[in-house]
Amino acid sequence: MKKRGLVRLWIGFAGLLLALFVLVLWNINAGSVHIPVWEILKILFTRTGENTVIVWNVRLPRIISALFLGGALALSGFLLQTFFQNPIAGPFILGISSGAKLVLSLTLIGFLSAGIAVGSFGLILAAFAGAMLSMGFVLAISLKAKRMSLLIIGGVMIGYICSAITDFVVTFADDQNIINLHHWSLGSFSGMSWENVGVMAAVVIPALIFTFLLSKPISAYQLGEVYARNMGVNIRVFRIVLILLSSVLSACVTAFAGPISFVGVAVPHLIRSIFKTEKPLIMVPACFLGGAVFCLLCDLIARTAFSPTELSISSVTAVFGAPVVILVMLRRQKEHL
Amino acid sequence: MEYYISTEHLTVGYDGVPLIENIEIGVRRGEILTLIGPNGSGKSTILKSMIRQLKLLAGTVVLDGRSITEMTERELSKKLAIVMTERIRAELMSCWDVVATGRYPYTGRLGLLSSKDREIVDEAIRMVHAEDYAEKPFQQISDGQRQRLLLARAICQEPEIVVLDEPTSFLDIRHKLELLEVLKEMVRSRNVAVVMSLHELDLAQKISDQVVCVADHRVDRCGTPEEIFRDEYIRELYGIEQGSYNALFGSLEMRPVSGSPKTFVIGGSGSGIPLYRALQRNGIPFAAGILQENDLDYPVAKALSAELVSVPPYRIPDDTAAERAEKLIESCGSVICCVQDFGEANRKNQDLLAYAKSRSLLVEPEELFQSVKGAEV
C-alpha cells in the first residue's frame, strides 16, 4: 500500500476510536440526570458516588449494548452487500430484521401465554430462525431476479408482510407484556441488563473475529464468483457461512433491541468513503467501529432530543441513514451512465 | 511429450443437459491450444468445464496426471489461472490491487502480501507493460488495459496452465496484437500451457500450436493450424455462404456482385485489389484479367469478379487467354487499367490496353462510377 493510503488508514481508525470514546462519555454524561465527566471517571474506577446505580446499572449496559449491536448491524450489512453484490443491501431493507421480529414475537407470546420465561439465548435463537426464514425468501428472489432494484423491492415487501403479521399478533395478544413487546418492536436500546450484555458479547465478539478471519475469501469473492473459485475459494461453503454470519448478527440485534433501520446499509458506505477501500481486512473492523459510533450517536439523540420522552432508535437512524442510501444510489447512477 | 491437460470422454453442458459429448482434446506445456467455431457452439462451455466452473456431465479432465475433480481448490488454484469474459467488479481497487489478487493461493490466513509477493506482482505488471497505469483505479482504465492486467493477474498466480475465454474480444487491433504477444512471451519464457477461445481466425492461425474446431455442439476437427485453416473447411465450419474466406491470409471477402460484367479490369501485382473492392462496394459486376494464379491480385479477383481470365502460375499468358479477354472487353464495353509498367510476362495485358485504347473503351474508375450512378437515377 502506498504511503497516502496508510496515513488515511491511521487517521480513519484514530478518528473512529476517538469518536467512540467521546460518545461513550457523552452518553454517560447526558440524560435526565446530568453527570459531569469527573464524576463519571470516579464512578467508573471506584464505583462510589450517588449516581453509581444510574451509571453502572442503566447507562453503561445500554451504551455497551448500543456499541455491540450497532457494530453487529453494520457488519451484517457489509456481509450482505458483499454477498448480494448489491450496494444497498442490509438486514432491515432485505426484511431480515422484520422476519426475526415476527418469529420472536410469536415465540414470546406463545411462551408467555404458557407461562414460560424465555432466556436471552432463546430469544436469539427465535430471532435467528426468523432471520433465516426471511433470508430464504430473499435468496429465492435473488435467484430469479438479477437486477438489484428487484432484490431490494422484494426484501422491502417481505419486511412489510412480516411487520403486518407482527402487528396483527401483537394487537390480539392479551398480556401485560404486550406493552413491552410493542415498545421493543419499534426498536430501542433501553432496558438492557448486564446479563443481556454478556449474552450479546458472547454472540457478537466471536462472529466479529470469525468474519475478520474470513477477510481473505471475502476479498476474493469481491472480484466475482468465477475468479473467487479459481483462487481456491469453496464458493458453496463460503456462501453458506456468509449467510449464517450475517443472519446471526442481525438476529442478535433484533432479539435485544428490535428492528433498527438503515444502520446496516448506511454505515458500510460511510466507512468506504472515509477509508476509500473495499479491503475486508480494513472494512470489517472499521464497519464494526463505525456501526458502534453511529448507534451511540443515534441513541444519544433518541434519549436526549425530546427528553424525558424517548424516541425509537429507528426514527433517528432513518433520519441519518436514509439520505446516505439515496446518495449512494445517485452516485451509482452517475457511474453507470 | 505427455499432455499437460487433457479431456477423456468429456461431456459438458448446463444443468445436466449434455451440450457436447465425448470431447478428447489436450495440450502440452509450452503450447497454445485454441478453440474456434461459430457463436454459441459451446467453446465457453468446454472452457468452463475444464476450469471446474461447470460440473462435468461425464468423463474426466486430467491435469498434470490427475483428475481435476479429485484436486482441492487450493491445489488447482496453484496450477491453473483464468482470464474470463465476466466483467470483474473491482470497486475502489487500483490496478495493482487487482493484479495482486493473483497471489491469493500463496498468501497466509489473512491474505497479507509478503515483499516477495509484491515483487512478483511488480514483475507481472512489467511483463504486460502496464507500469504506467498500475496505480490507477481499475474502473477507470480502458478495455485493452484491463485485459492486460487480468493477464498479469493470471501470470502472478504462477500457473502451469492459463485458460482464457475470448481474451481479445472488444479490443482494437493494436491491443489484440499486444495481448497475444505477451501471451506468447509467457508461454515461451515460463513454459506454461494455454487453452483459449478466439474469434479472430487470422490471429488464431498465427498464434496457435493446436486448433480445435467446435461447431453444432460437437468437436468437429482438431489439428495444427496448417491442417485446419483451409478455405473450404473454414467456409463449412462457419457456414459461410455469402462471401469467402482466404485461409492463407486470414482475410474475408464479400460475395461477388451478380450480373454480367460491366467493366474489364487489367490488374496485377496488387494494383487491382483496391479497385476490385471498390467495384464490389458500388455493386458493379466486373471481369478481371489477365492474371497469373500466383499474382497478388488473384485471390481477391477470384473472390469478387464475375469473370476472371487467368493462367497457371509463372506461365506467360497465351493467345487463348488474350482472345477470351478481348471478348470480355467487347461485352463489357469499358476497360480500366491499373497497371503502370508492363514487363516481359504481361505483354498480353499491354496489348489489351492498346486494344481498349484503339476502340476508345478505356475509362477512369470515377467515370465508370458516375455513369453507373447516372444510369441508376
XYZ file of C-alpha atoms in Angstrom:
714
model
C 0.000 0.000 0.000
C 1.163 3.490 -0.764
C 2.018 5.989 1.973
C -1.098 8.074 1.396
C -3.278 5.035 1.932
C -1.513 4.210 5.184
C -1.964 7.732 6.516
C -5.647 7.597 5.638
C -5.880 4.266 7.418
C -4.338 5.574 10.656
C -6.330 8.776 10.648
C -9.529 6.851 9.933
C -9.106 4.396 12.778
C -7.853 7.042 15.196
C -10.856 9.216 14.352
C -13.304 6.359 14.861
C -11.770 5.399 18.212
C -11.768 8.990 19.382
C -15.415 9.411 18.357
C -16.256 6.195 20.177
C -14.533 7.376 23.343
C -16.188 10.792 23.276
C -19.627 9.328 22.589
C -19.318 6.811 25.412
C -18.514 9.588 27.866
C -21.213 11.842 26.451
C -23.773 9.067 26.691
C -22.953 8.516 30.346
C -22.960 12.243 30.941
C -26.237 13.143 29.280
C -29.751 12.200 30.326
C -32.438 13.107 32.802
C -29.721 13.149 35.439
C -26.691 15.120 34.292
C -23.417 13.571 35.434
C -20.207 15.610 34.994
C -17.178 13.943 33.435
C -15.011 13.948 36.574
C -17.768 12.115 38.413
C -18.110 9.590 35.589
C -14.440 8.726 35.831
C -14.690 8.433 39.595
C -17.712 6.131 39.322
C -16.105 4.026 36.627
C -12.915 3.487 38.574
C -14.130 3.396 42.191
C -17.799 2.507 41.847
C -18.724 5.032 44.540
C -20.874 8.144 44.482
C -24.555 8.936 44.442
C -25.075 8.216 40.732
C -23.313 4.852 40.709
C -26.548 2.948 40.153
C -27.587 5.094 37.203
C -24.204 4.835 35.528
C -23.458 1.269 36.361
C -26.865 -0.369 36.024
C -28.662 1.785 33.483
C -26.391 3.795 31.251
C -23.348 1.535 30.916
C -25.246 -1.612 29.873
C -27.210 0.479 27.405
C -24.050 2.053 25.972
C -22.249 -1.257 25.628
C -25.338 -2.759 24.009
C -25.544 0.085 21.523
C -21.847 -0.419 20.803
C -22.072 -4.171 20.207
C -25.387 -4.151 18.403
C -24.509 -1.158 16.233
C -21.266 -2.868 15.245
C -23.121 -6.109 14.569
C -25.656 -4.345 12.340
C -23.030 -2.581 10.268
C -21.044 -5.786 9.883
C -24.160 -7.686 8.878
C -24.866 -5.004 6.284
C -21.336 -5.244 4.909
C -21.633 -9.027 4.607
C -24.998 -8.786 2.862
C -23.689 -6.162 0.445
C -20.779 -8.442 -0.344
C -22.980 -11.480 -0.717
C -25.593 -9.950 -2.994
C -23.036 -7.737 -4.731
C -25.586 -5.047 -4.112
C -24.626 -1.726 -2.544
C -27.949 -1.072 -0.849
C -28.439 -4.449 0.764
C -28.836 -4.503 4.524
C -30.594 -6.562 7.175
C -33.504 -4.141 7.542
C -34.050 -3.362 3.856
C -33.979 -7.028 2.903
C -36.622 -7.818 5.513
C -34.311 -9.970 7.605
C -34.784 -7.881 10.752
C -38.558 -7.980 10.288
C -38.507 -11.750 9.858
C -36.576 -12.040 13.088
C -39.063 -9.722 14.756
C -42.012 -11.803 13.606
C -40.778 -15.160 14.850
C -39.539 -13.541 18.030
C -42.964 -12.015 18.772
C -44.705 -15.293 18.062
C -42.313 -17.111 20.351
C -42.638 -14.552 23.128
C -46.417 -14.502 23.031
C -46.600 -18.266 22.783
C -44.300 -18.832 25.737
C -45.734 -16.014 27.828
C -49.260 -17.325 27.480
C -47.964 -20.734 28.520
C -46.288 -19.046 31.483
C -42.729 -19.879 30.483
C -39.985 -17.250 30.567
C -37.635 -17.146 27.604
C -33.912 -16.618 28.224
C -31.607 -14.392 26.186
C -30.229 -17.244 24.121
C -33.754 -18.471 23.469
C -34.634 -15.031 22.140
C -31.611 -15.027 19.856
C -32.489 -18.495 18.626
C -36.043 -17.435 17.784
C -34.782 -14.284 16.064
C -32.244 -16.334 14.141
C -34.971 -18.687 12.926
C -36.956 -15.675 11.724
C -33.918 -14.130 10.073
C -33.209 -17.362 8.209
C -36.835 -17.549 7.102
C -36.680 -14.098 5.524
C -33.235 -14.839 4.151
C -34.670 -17.912 2.443
C -37.238 -15.785 0.646
C -34.687 -13.150 -0.288
C -32.366 -15.834 -1.682
C -35.228 -17.273 -3.714
C -35.870 -13.820 -5.167
C -32.181 -13.269 -5.876
C -32.081 -16.475 -7.909
C -34.916 -15.232 -10.119
C -34.102 -11.554 -10.295
C -30.656 -10.393 -11.283
C -31.499 -6.703 -11.120
C -30.507 -5.041 -7.912
C -33.660 -2.972 -7.579
C -35.870 -6.077 -7.753
C -33.984 -7.707 -4.916
C -34.440 -4.629 -2.767
C -38.138 -4.322 -3.608
C -38.602 -7.995 -2.767
C -36.842 -7.516 0.546
C -38.871 -4.441 1.445
C -42.095 -6.326 0.665
C -41.046 -9.260 2.837
C -40.332 -6.748 5.589
C -43.821 -5.256 5.269
C -45.505 -8.649 5.344
C -43.583 -9.690 8.441
C -44.334 -6.380 10.169
C -48.019 -6.674 9.308
C -48.267 -10.143 10.794
C -46.333 -8.995 13.861
C -48.729 -6.075 14.373
C -51.681 -8.405 13.954
C -50.355 -10.837 16.523
C -49.419 -8.102 18.972
C -52.824 -6.448 18.674
C -54.737 -9.589 19.543
C -52.431 -10.971 22.203
C -53.793 -10.264 25.675
C -50.984 -9.803 28.070
C -49.425 -7.115 30.172
C -46.129 -7.723 28.450
C -47.565 -6.591 25.175
C -46.770 -3.022 26.094
C -43.148 -4.018 26.381
C -43.397 -6.006 23.200
C -44.864 -3.071 21.374
C -42.118 -0.826 22.644
C -39.493 -3.347 21.622
C -40.964 -3.893 18.180
C -40.254 -0.244 17.373
C -36.597 -0.666 18.232
C -34.844 0.600 21.336
C -31.674 0.106 23.346
C -33.429 0.811 26.627
C -33.758 -1.634 29.482
C -30.595 -3.605 28.851
C -29.168 -5.615 31.727
C -25.627 -6.840 32.268
C -26.892 -10.336 31.603
C -28.087 -9.169 28.163
C -24.723 -7.551 27.533
C -22.949 -10.784 28.422
C -25.048 -12.800 26.012
C -24.696 -10.362 23.117
C -20.947 -10.187 23.689
C -20.813 -13.975 23.584
C -22.520 -13.908 20.187
C -21.157 -10.759 18.570
C -17.469 -10.974 19.504
C -16.921 -14.484 18.117
C -18.883 -13.510 14.999
C -16.694 -10.423 14.569
C -13.478 -12.408 14.935
C -14.738 -15.091 12.602
C -15.710 -12.510 9.983
C -12.302 -10.883 10.288
C -10.651 -14.245 9.660
C -12.819 -14.581 6.553
C -11.292 -11.396 5.105
C -9.257 -13.312 2.563
C -12.087 -15.251 0.896
C -14.304 -12.160 1.095
C -11.698 -10.190 -0.843
C -11.623 -12.949 -3.461
C -15.404 -13.031 -3.641
C -15.468 -9.290 -4.315
C -13.890 -9.951 -7.705
C -16.813 -12.168 -8.632
C -17.696 -15.786 -8.229
C -15.750 -17.120 -11.194
C -12.453 -15.640 -10.104
C -13.040 -16.481 -6.455
C -13.496 -20.116 -7.364
C -10.337 -20.071 -9.433
C -8.463 -18.606 -6.487
C -9.385 -21.636 -4.460
C -12.475 -20.468 -2.571
C -15.069 -23.147 -1.956
C -17.972 -20.990 -3.079
C -20.753 -23.164 -1.711
C -19.348 -23.345 1.795
C -18.331 -19.705 1.710
C -21.791 -18.503 0.730
C -23.447 -20.573 3.453
C -21.035 -19.187 6.052
C -21.691 -15.643 4.856
C -25.460 -16.130 5.125
C -25.220 -17.677 8.568
C -22.915 -14.966 9.887
C -24.998 -12.060 8.646
C -28.179 -13.723 9.932
C -26.728 -14.420 13.374
C -25.540 -10.825 13.661
C -28.825 -9.233 12.653
C -30.825 -11.782 14.676
C -28.835 -10.889 17.774
C -29.581 -7.215 17.263
C -33.273 -7.824 16.720
C -33.530 -10.112 19.734
C -32.298 -7.387 22.086
C -33.132 -4.070 20.504
C -35.803 -4.832 17.933
C -35.524 -3.936 14.265
C -33.198 -0.991 13.669
C -33.276 0.534 10.230
C -30.565 1.831 7.899
C -27.512 1.216 10.083
C -26.615 -1.883 8.063
C -26.882 -0.089 4.725
C -25.500 3.313 5.546
C -22.511 2.605 7.794
C -20.526 0.467 5.311
C -20.862 3.281 2.773
C -19.771 5.950 5.209
C -16.786 3.767 6.086
C -15.968 3.238 2.413
C -15.938 6.951 1.785
C -13.669 7.517 4.787
C -11.176 4.757 4.014
C -11.536 4.676 0.210
C -11.110 0.950 0.151
C -13.102 -2.214 -0.169
C -10.487 -4.423 1.504
C -12.277 -6.569 4.092
C -9.209 -6.581 6.295
C -9.903 -2.890 6.884
C -13.644 -2.851 6.241
C -14.559 -5.475 8.866
C -13.087 -3.753 11.927
C -13.877 -0.278 10.560
C -17.520 -1.147 9.883
C -17.856 -2.558 13.365
C -16.408 0.582 14.928
C -18.437 2.780 12.603
C -21.657 0.966 13.482
C -20.899 1.383 17.174
C -20.225 5.100 16.781
C -23.318 5.572 14.615
C -25.624 3.819 17.077
C -24.165 5.570 20.113
C -24.773 8.911 18.432
C -28.307 7.977 17.385
C -29.137 6.593 20.817
C -27.851 9.768 22.414
C -30.172 11.771 20.221
C -33.067 9.373 20.797
C -32.682 9.725 24.566
C -31.998 13.411 24.890
C -33.633 15.235 21.969
C -37.142 15.306 23.445
C -36.264 14.227 26.961
C -37.979 12.888 29.023
C -39.836 11.335 26.058
C -37.628 8.831 24.323
C -37.672 8.420 20.540
C -37.493 4.992 18.950
C -33.970 4.371 17.761
C -35.099 3.626 14.219
C -36.608 7.043 13.744
C -33.204 8.566 14.474
C -31.134 6.085 12.437
C -33.501 6.570 9.498
C -33.025 10.343 9.525
C -29.256 9.900 9.217
C -29.167 6.653 7.262
C -31.774 7.122 4.550
C -30.050 10.134 2.904
C -26.870 8.073 2.665
C -28.736 5.373 0.753
C -30.171 7.949 -1.637
C -26.716 9.450 -2.191
C -25.244 6.041 -2.924
C -27.938 5.283 -5.469
C -27.474 8.624 -7.190
C -23.711 8.217 -7.334
C -24.003 4.758 -8.847
C -26.489 6.017 -11.367
C -23.912 8.568 -12.463
C -21.176 5.939 -12.708
C -23.287 3.719 -14.905
C -24.242 6.413 -17.385
C 5.632 -35.453 -24.653
C 2.654 -36.004 -22.376
C -0.346 -33.712 -22.470
C -0.359 -31.345 -19.509
C -4.113 -31.076 -19.550
C -6.406 -33.349 -21.495
C -10.013 -34.409 -21.558
C -11.141 -38.007 -21.705
C -14.622 -38.819 -22.996
C -15.664 -35.464 -21.589
C -19.310 -34.447 -21.793
C -20.158 -30.865 -20.950
C -23.403 -28.961 -20.601
C -25.624 -26.938 -18.307
C -27.972 -28.226 -15.623
C -27.345 -31.852 -16.506
C -28.276 -31.384 -20.159
C -25.383 -32.506 -22.368
C -24.300 -29.926 -24.913
C -21.152 -31.507 -26.311
C -20.274 -35.145 -25.827
C -17.112 -37.165 -25.990
C -14.571 -34.365 -26.129
C -10.974 -35.537 -26.493
C -8.552 -32.650 -26.560
C -5.223 -31.966 -24.909
C -2.353 -29.534 -24.749
C 1.276 -29.786 -23.706
C 3.250 -27.272 -21.696
C 4.691 -24.543 -23.850
C 1.866 -24.886 -26.361
C -1.208 -22.888 -27.206
C -4.454 -24.686 -27.929
C -7.146 -22.523 -29.469
C -10.833 -23.261 -29.730
C -12.514 -21.744 -32.739
C -16.035 -22.046 -34.044
C -19.240 -20.111 -34.540
C -21.005 -18.212 -31.755
C -22.958 -20.424 -29.413
C -21.195 -23.596 -30.495
C -20.068 -24.353 -26.951
C -16.491 -23.095 -26.738
C -17.072 -21.337 -23.451
C -18.896 -24.336 -22.059
C -15.867 -26.508 -22.726
C -13.540 -23.958 -21.129
C -15.745 -23.521 -18.081
C -15.851 -27.269 -17.606
C -12.089 -27.561 -17.907
C -11.558 -24.991 -15.172
C -14.128 -26.694 -12.944
C -16.641 -23.857 -13.031
C -19.186 -26.228 -14.514
C -19.930 -29.730 -13.340
C -18.652 -32.387 -15.731
C -21.526 -34.493 -17.021
C -19.311 -37.437 -17.976
C -15.663 -38.232 -18.491
C -12.719 -36.510 -16.854
C -10.333 -33.627 -17.232
C -6.805 -34.750 -16.407
C -4.404 -32.041 -15.311
C -0.779 -32.973 -14.711
C -1.700 -36.653 -14.418
C -4.616 -36.204 -12.018
C -8.329 -35.704 -12.425
C -9.303 -32.119 -11.581
C -12.339 -33.284 -9.640
C -10.026 -35.023 -7.159
C -7.966 -31.914 -6.508
C -8.665 -29.444 -3.728
C -9.493 -25.868 -4.665
C -6.111 -24.751 -3.385
C -4.132 -27.311 -5.377
C -5.941 -26.398 -8.545
C -5.523 -22.676 -7.952
C -1.745 -23.040 -7.887
C -1.713 -24.782 -11.245
C -4.461 -23.107 -13.206
C -5.211 -19.430 -13.773
C -8.036 -17.919 -15.795
C -8.938 -14.841 -17.788
C -12.677 -14.974 -18.372
C -15.190 -12.739 -20.095
C -17.069 -11.915 -16.883
C -16.631 -8.278 -16.035
C -14.978 -8.066 -12.689
C -16.241 -5.592 -10.183
C -13.264 -4.047 -8.557
C -14.664 -1.100 -6.716
C -12.125 1.114 -5.013
C -9.306 -1.149 -6.181
C -6.219 0.024 -8.012
C -4.896 -1.934 -10.972
C -2.056 -3.092 -8.761
C -4.558 -4.455 -6.229
C -6.372 -6.395 -8.923
C -3.165 -7.976 -10.189
C -2.165 -8.785 -6.615
C -5.280 -10.926 -6.166
C -3.424 -13.476 -8.268
C -1.193 -14.134 -5.248
C -4.195 -15.380 -3.300
C -3.278 -19.089 -3.307
C 0.137 -18.296 -1.868
C -0.700 -15.842 0.907
C -1.455 -16.735 4.505
C -4.636 -16.833 6.538
C -5.346 -13.109 6.258
C -4.116 -12.707 2.711
C -1.309 -10.270 3.561
C 1.303 -9.853 0.839
C 4.950 -10.533 1.614
C 7.701 -8.490 -0.002
C 8.330 -11.421 -2.336
C 4.664 -11.383 -3.350
C 4.979 -7.674 -4.117
C 7.995 -8.277 -6.307
C 6.125 -10.948 -8.232
C 3.193 -8.587 -8.745
C 5.511 -5.816 -9.962
C 7.210 -8.227 -12.330
C 3.905 -9.422 -13.772
C 2.889 -5.800 -14.356
C 6.198 -5.163 -16.123
C 5.657 -8.229 -18.251
C 2.402 -6.863 -19.660
C 3.885 -3.347 -19.930
C 1.311 -1.818 -17.597
C 3.664 0.087 -15.278
C 2.268 3.442 -16.350
C -1.237 2.867 -15.074
C -0.628 0.363 -12.269
C -1.699 2.849 -9.597
C -4.870 3.990 -11.363
C -8.301 2.809 -10.220
C -9.206 -0.345 -12.104
C -12.615 1.074 -13.013
C -11.066 3.943 -14.954
C -8.866 2.169 -17.475
C -9.687 1.020 -20.990
C -10.790 -2.460 -22.006
C -7.422 -3.168 -23.569
C -5.562 -2.192 -20.431
C -7.991 -4.213 -18.365
C -7.381 -7.393 -20.318
C -3.649 -6.949 -19.963
C -3.948 -6.548 -16.223
C -6.102 -9.632 -15.984
C -3.389 -11.464 -17.851
C -0.843 -10.055 -15.393
C -3.086 -11.298 -12.623
C -3.025 -14.759 -14.143
C 0.759 -14.560 -14.530
C 1.301 -13.757 -10.887
C -0.709 -16.784 -9.893
C 2.346 -18.681 -11.246
C 0.203 -21.226 -13.018
C 1.256 -24.081 -15.220
C -1.773 -23.573 -17.421
C -3.771 -20.479 -18.289
C -7.294 -20.686 -19.663
C -8.619 -17.633 -21.499
C -12.108 -17.119 -22.848
C -12.069 -14.779 -25.839
C -9.337 -12.565 -24.395
C -9.196 -10.306 -27.447
C -12.879 -9.537 -27.864
C -13.684 -5.820 -27.684
C -10.036 -4.864 -28.159
C -8.754 -2.788 -31.040
C -6.205 -4.356 -33.357
C -3.219 -2.865 -31.588
C -4.333 -4.207 -28.217
C -5.244 -7.568 -29.720
C -1.744 -7.921 -31.074
C -0.070 -6.728 -27.904
C -2.076 -9.059 -25.713
C -1.258 -12.078 -27.823
C 2.414 -11.066 -27.951
C 2.511 -11.044 -24.161
C 0.725 -14.360 -24.057
C 3.184 -15.918 -26.463
C 6.072 -14.482 -24.457
C 4.651 -16.032 -21.299
C 4.272 -19.411 -22.948
C 7.856 -19.249 -24.147
C 9.562 -17.955 -21.022
C 7.551 -19.827 -18.408
C 6.698 -22.954 -20.317
C 3.005 -22.776 -19.476
C 0.203 -24.418 -21.383
C -2.537 -22.189 -22.784
C -6.098 -23.102 -23.694
C -8.204 -20.307 -25.111
C -11.078 -19.477 -27.366
C -10.662 -16.887 -30.097
C -12.988 -15.294 -32.594
C -10.261 -13.865 -34.776
C -9.343 -16.639 -37.177
C -6.355 -14.787 -38.572
C -4.879 -14.452 -35.086
C -5.788 -17.997 -34.101
C -3.978 -19.248 -37.164
C -0.839 -17.355 -36.308
C -0.566 -17.929 -32.579
C -1.881 -21.464 -32.039
C 0.071 -24.699 -31.932
C -3.111 -26.737 -31.973
C -6.593 -25.747 -33.093
C -9.866 -27.331 -32.035
C -12.949 -26.583 -34.109
C -16.243 -26.585 -32.284
C -19.449 -26.457 -34.292
C -23.005 -27.632 -33.918
C -22.364 -28.919 -30.413
C -19.505 -31.212 -31.299
C -15.765 -31.079 -31.675
C -15.606 -31.116 -35.422
C -11.903 -31.338 -36.022
C -8.568 -30.956 -34.212
C -5.192 -30.294 -35.714
C -2.377 -27.899 -36.427
C -3.276 -24.530 -37.965
C -1.924 -25.850 -41.289
C -4.404 -28.699 -41.197
C -7.368 -26.628 -40.090
C -7.081 -23.368 -41.948
C -8.131 -24.353 -45.431
C -10.584 -22.237 -47.394
C -13.191 -24.903 -47.857
C -13.099 -26.193 -44.309
C -13.421 -22.765 -42.677
C -16.320 -21.968 -45.021
C -18.016 -25.138 -43.943
C -17.222 -24.712 -40.228
C -18.763 -21.283 -40.055
C -21.388 -21.957 -42.718
C -20.104 -19.024 -44.785
C -22.421 -18.685 -47.772
C -22.299 -15.013 -48.512
C -18.651 -14.369 -49.137
C -15.349 -16.108 -48.989
C -12.526 -16.688 -46.567
C -8.944 -16.780 -47.636
C -7.243 -19.064 -45.154
C -3.675 -18.216 -46.152
C -4.123 -14.537 -45.440
C -6.932 -14.936 -42.958
C -8.931 -12.388 -44.884
C -12.613 -12.193 -45.592
C -14.105 -11.013 -48.873
C -17.728 -10.116 -49.510
C -19.659 -12.089 -52.066
C -19.272 -11.066 -55.724
C -21.889 -8.843 -57.332
C -24.087 -10.933 -59.584
C -24.867 -9.995 -63.175
C -22.939 -9.669 -66.393
C -19.665 -7.745 -66.019
C -19.849 -4.039 -66.786
C -16.137 -3.393 -66.972
C -12.893 -5.227 -67.528
C -10.084 -4.561 -65.076
C -6.500 -5.044 -66.186
C -4.619 -5.705 -62.952
C -1.547 -7.352 -61.480
C 0.927 -7.232 -58.573
C -1.691 -5.965 -56.126
C -2.590 -2.933 -58.238
C -6.120 -4.168 -58.876
C -7.178 -5.109 -55.336
C -8.431 -1.670 -54.175
C -10.443 -1.308 -57.389
C -11.950 -4.808 -57.149
C -13.198 -3.952 -53.675
C -14.456 -0.523 -54.724
C -16.410 -2.094 -57.588
C -17.868 -4.685 -55.246
C -18.891 -1.958 -52.777
C -20.588 0.001 -55.525
C -22.456 -3.025 -56.759
C -20.760 -3.150 -60.159
C -20.072 -6.621 -61.564
C -16.702 -6.804 -63.300
C -14.320 -9.043 -65.198
C -10.614 -9.208 -64.383
C -7.524 -10.379 -66.201
C -5.129 -11.467 -67.312
C -3.709 -12.746 -64.027
C -1.198 -15.433 -63.292
C -2.518 -17.549 -60.458
C 0.452 -16.637 -58.278
C -0.291 -12.946 -58.713
C -1.089 -10.920 -55.592
C -4.348 -9.805 -57.213
C -5.511 -13.303 -57.965
C -7.181 -14.355 -54.647
C -9.225 -11.168 -54.408
C -10.103 -11.151 -58.110
C -11.180 -14.747 -57.803
C -13.377 -13.955 -54.826
C -15.003 -10.828 -56.246
C -15.037 -10.914 -60.053
C -17.886 -12.137 -62.169
C -15.478 -13.359 -64.867
C -11.772 -13.965 -64.497
C -9.140 -14.681 -67.101
C -6.153 -16.367 -65.522
C -3.239 -18.600 -66.406
C -1.387 -21.099 -64.189
C 1.466 -19.779 -62.007
C 4.593 -18.470 -63.764
C 3.073 -19.024 -67.218
C 3.135 -16.259 -69.769
C -0.441 -15.616 -70.933
C -1.050 -17.166 -74.330
C -3.287 -16.240 -77.250
C -6.236 -18.222 -75.910
C -6.297 -16.139 -72.759
C -5.887 -12.941 -74.754
C -8.761 -13.832 -77.088
C -11.038 -14.570 -74.163
C -10.080 -11.267 -72.575
C -10.800 -9.383 -75.792
C -14.222 -10.988 -75.995
C -14.957 -9.962 -72.426
C -13.837 -6.411 -73.192
C -16.265 -6.349 -76.115
C -19.173 -7.423 -73.960
C -18.256 -5.158 -71.030
C -17.925 -2.073 -73.153
C -15.300 -0.478 -70.879
C -11.817 -1.147 -69.579
C -9.975 0.133 -66.520
C -6.237 -0.347 -66.393
C -4.477 -0.418 -63.037
C -1.076 -1.448 -64.334
C 1.548 1.250 -64.899
C 4.559 -0.711 -66.123
C 4.420 -3.728 -68.326
C 7.196 -6.322 -68.458
C 8.064 -9.448 -70.380
C 5.454 -11.612 -68.693
C 2.465 -9.366 -69.228
C 2.889 -8.206 -72.784
C -0.606 -9.538 -73.431
C -2.039 -7.097 -70.882
C -0.187 -4.292 -72.641
C -1.768 -5.483 -75.864
C -5.191 -5.458 -74.205
C -4.622 -1.884 -73.097
C -3.695 -0.888 -76.640
C -6.754 -2.724 -77.920
C -9.000 -0.874 -75.478
C -7.442 2.465 -76.412
C -7.866 1.818 -80.099
C -11.551 1.205 -79.590
C -11.719 4.089 -77.062
C -13.101 1.837 -74.368
C -10.559 2.889 -71.737
C -12.141 4.782 -68.816
C -11.086 6.104 -65.442
C -12.720 4.432 -62.414
C -14.530 7.673 -61.460
C -16.146 7.909 -64.889
C -17.449 4.393 -64.539
C -18.881 5.000 -61.064
C -20.509 8.209 -62.319
C -22.054 6.552 -65.345
C -23.386 3.640 -63.293
C -24.902 6.020 -60.781
C -26.338 8.105 -63.576
C -27.903 5.035 -65.145
C -29.487 4.105 -61.818
C -31.041 7.547 -61.429
